[in-house]
Amino acid sequence: MASPKPAVARKPARGASETRDFLLLLVKLLLFMFLLRAFVVAPFNIPSESMQPRLLVGDYLLAAKWPYGYSNYATPFGIPLIPGRILARAPDRGDVVIFRAPPGNDTDYIKRVIGLPGDSIQMRGGQVILNGVPVPRARLADFILPISPNSPCYDARYEDAAAALCRYPRYRETLPGGRSYAVLDMGGTTADDTGVYVVPAGHLFLMGDNRDRSADSRFPAMAGGGIGFVPQDNLVGEALVTVFSTDGSAEWLKPWTWVSAARWTRIGDGF
């Protein structure tokens, strides 16, 4: 009687092995990208003029995810992985933050932190009154912006049609502690004079730098409107650096316009 032959392990076919290795690499890459976007940095683009002059329509920026802690708002697509908020830290006045608001709206917003919990804020003649003290505001040279598809002139009073430019009155605000930044204010709107807002515990008072074209904490929270007081738990991240900007004039079928449409001098601007 012949003895049974020992079993010999068969190597998988070369094609099947390469496919398995490729799929494994793809899964690792997707996991890495998910963790990077959820916990380190994430890209955002600017769709409105509410943060001019610092941010223009067509700017693309990276936001740091770690400064204020993590919640489900920080995860891609809002995947519920984090109970509550971990490693939470309050922002500083003057920080430019990305957040989710108002309730029922899945859109990310970007504004500047003006008021912290317990602060009182009021607008008088377009000037911020913080805890009863006017925030210093100095007139600067007009902000001049070339008119383009991404940057039409939103106020005809300041349009220079012959030169295809728009001029906006610009001011320098300086918060307590020395943090300063430029704002735009054409004046003469209902939001230039308000009552006193007192920021509740766990919330923030946020404003756009383009004061006459920003639906911010001066207005009640509603979808497509103001944002009211924003819960700190709604923070997604802090603006880090501008990585690209386009004036919107590029055409897909004309590759040379991809270069001419780029606002190269804005790339690398930090916050």
Short mmCIF file of N, CA and C in Angstrom, two decimals, residues 20-119:
data_model
loop_
_atom_site.label_atom_id
_atom_site.label_comp_id
_atom_site.label_asym_id
_atom_site.label_seq_id
_atom_site.Cartn_x
_atom_site.Cartn_y
_atom_site.Cartn_z
N ARG A 20 -4.95 41.61 -4.09
CA ARG A 20 -5.13 41.69 -2.64
C ARG A 20 -4.23 42.75 -2.03
N ASP A 21 -2.97 42.80 -2.48
CA ASP A 21 -2.02 43.79 -1.95
C ASP A 21 -2.47 45.21 -2.28
N PHE A 22 -2.99 45.37 -3.50
CA PHE A 22 -3.46 46.70 -3.91
C PHE A 22 -4.65 47.14 -3.07
N LEU A 23 -5.60 46.23 -2.83
CA LEU A 23 -6.78 46.57 -2.03
C LEU A 23 -6.39 46.89 -0.60
N LEU A 24 -5.41 46.15 -0.06
CA LEU A 24 -4.94 46.41 1.30
C LEU A 24 -4.29 47.79 1.38
N LEU A 25 -3.48 48.13 0.37
CA LEU A 25 -2.85 49.45 0.33
C LEU A 25 -3.90 50.55 0.23
N LEU A 26 -4.93 50.31 -0.56
CA LEU A 26 -5.99 51.30 -0.73
C LEU A 26 -6.74 51.52 0.58
N VAL A 27 -7.02 50.44 1.30
CA VAL A 27 -7.70 50.56 2.59
C VAL A 27 -6.85 51.35 3.58
N LYS A 28 -5.54 51.07 3.61
CA LYS A 28 -4.65 51.81 4.51
C LYS A 28 -4.60 53.29 4.15
N LEU A 29 -4.57 53.58 2.85
CA LEU A 29 -4.52 54.97 2.41
C LEU A 29 -5.80 55.70 2.80
N LEU A 30 -6.95 55.06 2.59
CA LEU A 30 -8.22 55.68 2.95
C LEU A 30 -8.32 55.90 4.45
N LEU A 31 -7.84 54.95 5.24
CA LEU A 31 -7.85 55.10 6.69
C LEU A 31 -6.95 56.26 7.12
N PHE A 32 -5.77 56.36 6.48
CA PHE A 32 -4.85 57.45 6.80
C PHE A 32 -5.48 58.79 6.48
N MET A 33 -6.12 58.90 5.32
CA MET A 33 -6.75 60.16 4.91
C MET A 33 -7.90 60.51 5.85
N PHE A 34 -8.65 59.51 6.27
CA PHE A 34 -9.76 59.76 7.20
C PHE A 34 -9.24 60.30 8.53
N LEU A 35 -8.20 59.66 9.08
CA LEU A 35 -7.64 60.11 10.36
C LEU A 35 -7.01 61.49 10.23
N LEU A 36 -6.33 61.74 9.09
CA LEU A 36 -5.72 63.05 8.87
C LEU A 36 -6.78 64.14 8.85
N ARG A 37 -7.87 63.90 8.12
CA ARG A 37 -8.91 64.91 7.99
C ARG A 37 -9.69 65.07 9.29
N ALA A 38 -9.86 63.99 10.04
CA ALA A 38 -10.65 64.06 11.26
C ALA A 38 -9.90 64.69 12.42
N PHE A 39 -8.58 64.47 12.49
CA PHE A 39 -7.86 64.84 13.71
C PHE A 39 -6.68 65.79 13.51
N VAL A 40 -6.27 66.06 12.27
CA VAL A 40 -5.08 66.89 12.07
C VAL A 40 -5.43 68.15 11.28
N VAL A 41 -5.64 68.04 9.98
CA VAL A 41 -6.00 69.19 9.16
C VAL A 41 -7.09 68.79 8.17
N ALA A 42 -7.84 69.79 7.73
CA ALA A 42 -8.88 69.56 6.73
C ALA A 42 -8.96 70.76 5.81
N PRO A 43 -9.30 70.54 4.53
CA PRO A 43 -9.42 71.67 3.59
C PRO A 43 -10.80 72.30 3.65
N PHE A 44 -10.83 73.61 3.41
CA PHE A 44 -12.09 74.34 3.33
C PHE A 44 -11.96 75.39 2.23
N ASN A 45 -13.08 75.71 1.60
CA ASN A 45 -13.06 76.79 0.61
C ASN A 45 -14.02 77.89 1.04
N ILE A 46 -13.79 79.10 0.56
CA ILE A 46 -14.57 80.26 0.96
C ILE A 46 -15.61 80.57 -0.10
N PRO A 47 -16.91 80.42 0.23
CA PRO A 47 -17.96 80.64 -0.76
C PRO A 47 -18.60 82.02 -0.71
N SER A 48 -18.29 82.83 0.32
CA SER A 48 -18.95 84.13 0.45
C SER A 48 -17.94 85.20 0.81
N GLU A 49 -18.40 86.46 0.75
CA GLU A 49 -17.51 87.60 0.99
C GLU A 49 -17.54 88.07 2.44
N SER A 50 -18.12 87.29 3.36
CA SER A 50 -18.34 87.76 4.74
C SER A 50 -17.05 87.95 5.53
N MET A 51 -15.93 87.34 5.07
CA MET A 51 -14.66 87.49 5.80
C MET A 51 -13.64 88.33 5.05
N GLN A 52 -14.10 89.10 4.04
CA GLN A 52 -13.19 90.06 3.41
C GLN A 52 -12.80 91.12 4.43
N PRO A 53 -11.56 91.62 4.41
CA PRO A 53 -10.54 91.44 3.37
C PRO A 53 -9.61 90.24 3.59
N ARG A 54 -9.68 89.58 4.77
CA ARG A 54 -8.74 88.48 5.02
C ARG A 54 -9.00 87.30 4.11
N LEU A 55 -10.25 86.97 3.85
CA LEU A 55 -10.58 85.82 3.02
C LEU A 55 -11.49 86.27 1.88
N LEU A 56 -11.16 85.82 0.67
CA LEU A 56 -11.93 86.16 -0.52
C LEU A 56 -12.65 84.93 -1.04
N VAL A 57 -13.74 85.15 -1.76
CA VAL A 57 -14.40 84.05 -2.46
C VAL A 57 -13.38 83.43 -3.42
N GLY A 58 -13.23 82.11 -3.35
CA GLY A 58 -12.24 81.44 -4.19
C GLY A 58 -10.97 81.09 -3.44
N ASP A 59 -10.86 81.49 -2.16
CA ASP A 59 -9.72 81.06 -1.34
C ASP A 59 -9.94 79.63 -0.87
N TYR A 60 -8.85 78.89 -0.80
CA TYR A 60 -8.85 77.54 -0.22
C TYR A 60 -7.86 77.53 0.93
N LEU A 61 -8.28 77.00 2.06
CA LEU A 61 -7.41 77.04 3.23
C LEU A 61 -7.40 75.69 3.94
N LEU A 62 -6.40 75.53 4.79
CA LEU A 62 -6.34 74.38 5.68
C LEU A 62 -6.71 74.83 7.08
N ALA A 63 -7.48 74.02 7.77
CA ALA A 63 -7.85 74.30 9.16
C ALA A 63 -7.25 73.23 10.06
N ALA A 64 -6.68 73.68 11.17
CA ALA A 64 -6.14 72.76 12.17
C ALA A 64 -7.30 72.20 12.99
N LYS A 65 -7.34 70.89 13.20
CA LYS A 65 -8.45 70.27 13.91
C LYS A 65 -8.21 70.14 15.41
N TRP A 66 -6.95 70.26 15.87
CA TRP A 66 -6.64 69.97 17.26
C TRP A 66 -6.82 71.13 18.25
N PRO A 67 -6.80 72.41 17.83
CA PRO A 67 -6.74 73.48 18.83
C PRO A 67 -7.87 73.50 19.86
N TYR A 68 -9.10 73.14 19.46
CA TYR A 68 -10.24 73.28 20.36
C TYR A 68 -10.83 71.95 20.80
N GLY A 69 -10.13 70.85 20.54
CA GLY A 69 -10.65 69.55 20.89
C GLY A 69 -11.45 68.93 19.75
N TYR A 70 -12.07 67.79 20.04
CA TYR A 70 -12.72 67.01 19.00
C TYR A 70 -14.15 66.63 19.40
N SER A 71 -15.02 66.70 18.42
CA SER A 71 -16.39 66.23 18.60
C SER A 71 -16.82 65.60 17.28
N ASN A 72 -18.07 65.19 17.20
CA ASN A 72 -18.55 64.59 15.95
C ASN A 72 -18.60 65.60 14.81
N TYR A 73 -18.57 66.91 15.13
CA TYR A 73 -18.52 67.90 14.07
C TYR A 73 -17.18 67.88 13.35
N ALA A 74 -16.15 67.36 14.03
CA ALA A 74 -14.82 67.34 13.44
C ALA A 74 -14.61 66.16 12.50
N THR A 75 -15.41 65.12 12.63
CA THR A 75 -15.21 63.93 11.81
C THR A 75 -15.80 64.14 10.41
N PRO A 76 -15.19 63.55 9.38
CA PRO A 76 -15.74 63.67 8.04
C PRO A 76 -17.18 63.17 7.97
N PHE A 77 -18.04 63.95 7.37
CA PHE A 77 -19.45 63.61 7.19
C PHE A 77 -20.20 63.52 8.52
N GLY A 78 -19.60 64.01 9.62
CA GLY A 78 -20.27 63.98 10.91
C GLY A 78 -20.49 62.59 11.45
N ILE A 79 -19.62 61.66 11.09
CA ILE A 79 -19.76 60.28 11.57
C ILE A 79 -19.67 60.27 13.09
N PRO A 80 -20.67 59.72 13.80
CA PRO A 80 -20.71 59.79 15.27
C PRO A 80 -19.72 58.82 15.93
N LEU A 81 -18.48 59.25 16.04
CA LEU A 81 -17.44 58.41 16.64
C LEU A 81 -17.04 58.89 18.03
N ILE A 82 -17.32 60.17 18.35
CA ILE A 82 -16.80 60.77 19.58
C ILE A 82 -17.96 61.15 20.49
N PRO A 83 -17.99 60.61 21.71
CA PRO A 83 -19.04 61.02 22.65
C PRO A 83 -18.74 62.39 23.24
N GLY A 84 -19.64 63.36 23.01
CA GLY A 84 -19.41 64.70 23.55
C GLY A 84 -18.24 65.39 22.87
N ARG A 85 -17.37 66.00 23.68
CA ARG A 85 -16.19 66.69 23.16
C ARG A 85 -15.01 66.35 24.03
N ILE A 86 -13.91 65.96 23.41
CA ILE A 86 -12.72 65.58 24.15
C ILE A 86 -11.59 66.58 23.89
N LEU A 87 -10.71 66.74 24.88
CA LEU A 87 -9.57 67.65 24.79
C LEU A 87 -10.02 69.07 24.47
N ALA A 88 -11.16 69.47 25.02
CA ALA A 88 -11.75 70.77 24.70
C ALA A 88 -10.89 71.91 25.22
N ARG A 89 -10.79 72.97 24.42
CA ARG A 89 -10.11 74.20 24.82
C ARG A 89 -10.85 75.37 24.19
N ALA A 90 -11.02 76.44 24.95
CA ALA A 90 -11.71 77.62 24.42
C ALA A 90 -10.80 78.38 23.48
N PRO A 91 -11.36 78.97 22.42
CA PRO A 91 -10.54 79.80 21.53
C PRO A 91 -10.20 81.13 22.19
N ASP A 92 -9.28 81.86 21.59
CA ASP A 92 -8.93 83.21 22.04
C ASP A 92 -9.71 84.22 21.20
N ARG A 93 -9.92 85.40 21.76
CA ARG A 93 -10.53 86.47 20.97
C ARG A 93 -9.65 86.76 19.76
N GLY A 94 -10.27 86.90 18.62
CA GLY A 94 -9.54 87.18 17.39
C GLY A 94 -9.25 85.95 16.56
N ASP A 95 -9.42 84.74 17.11
CA ASP A 95 -9.21 83.52 16.33
C ASP A 95 -10.22 83.46 15.19
N VAL A 96 -9.78 82.95 14.05
CA VAL A 96 -10.69 82.69 12.93
C VAL A 96 -11.03 81.20 12.98
N VAL A 97 -12.30 80.90 13.21
CA VAL A 97 -12.71 79.53 13.50
C VAL A 97 -13.69 79.01 12.45
N ILE A 98 -13.64 77.70 12.25
CA ILE A 98 -14.63 77.00 11.43
C ILE A 98 -15.55 76.28 12.39
N PHE A 99 -16.85 76.32 12.12
CA PHE A 99 -17.83 75.76 13.05
C PHE A 99 -19.09 75.35 12.29
N ARG A 100 -19.94 74.62 12.97
CA ARG A 100 -21.21 74.18 12.40
C ARG A 100 -22.36 74.95 13.05
N ALA A 101 -23.16 75.64 12.23
CA ALA A 101 -24.30 76.41 12.74
C ALA A 101 -25.13 76.86 11.55
N PRO A 102 -26.37 77.22 11.73
CA PRO A 102 -27.19 77.05 12.92
C PRO A 102 -27.76 75.64 12.99
N PRO A 103 -28.61 75.32 13.98
CA PRO A 103 -29.16 73.96 14.10
C PRO A 103 -29.88 73.53 12.83
N GLY A 104 -29.65 72.27 12.46
CA GLY A 104 -30.31 71.74 11.27
C GLY A 104 -29.60 72.05 9.98
N ASN A 105 -28.49 72.75 10.03
CA ASN A 105 -27.74 73.10 8.83
C ASN A 105 -26.41 72.36 8.86
N ASP A 106 -26.12 71.57 7.83
CA ASP A 106 -24.89 70.77 7.79
C ASP A 106 -23.72 71.52 7.17
N THR A 107 -23.85 72.83 7.01
CA THR A 107 -22.80 73.63 6.37
C THR A 107 -21.80 74.12 7.40
N ASP A 108 -20.51 74.12 7.03
CA ASP A 108 -19.48 74.70 7.87
C ASP A 108 -19.38 76.20 7.59
N TYR A 109 -19.27 76.99 8.66
CA TYR A 109 -19.14 78.44 8.57
C TYR A 109 -17.74 78.84 9.03
N ILE A 110 -17.34 80.07 8.68
CA ILE A 110 -16.07 80.60 9.17
C ILE A 110 -16.29 82.06 9.59
N LYS A 111 -15.90 82.38 10.83
CA LYS A 111 -16.04 83.73 11.37
C LYS A 111 -14.89 83.98 12.35
N ARG A 112 -14.87 85.21 12.89
CA ARG A 112 -13.85 85.58 13.86
C ARG A 112 -14.47 85.64 15.26
N VAL A 113 -13.74 85.14 16.25
CA VAL A 113 -14.20 85.17 17.64
C VAL A 113 -14.05 86.60 18.19
N ILE A 114 -15.17 87.18 18.60
CA ILE A 114 -15.16 88.51 19.20
C ILE A 114 -15.47 88.43 20.69
N GLY A 115 -16.46 87.63 21.07
CA GLY A 115 -16.87 87.55 22.47
C GLY A 115 -16.78 86.14 23.02
N LEU A 116 -16.30 86.03 24.27
CA LEU A 116 -16.19 84.77 24.99
C LEU A 116 -17.30 84.68 26.04
N PRO A 117 -17.52 83.52 26.65
CA PRO A 117 -18.57 83.41 27.66
C PRO A 117 -18.48 84.48 28.75
N GLY A 118 -19.61 85.14 29.01
CA GLY A 118 -19.66 86.19 30.02
C GLY A 118 -19.42 87.58 29.47
N ASP A 119 -18.89 87.71 28.25
CA ASP A 119 -18.64 89.02 27.65
C ASP A 119 -19.96 89.69 27.27
#
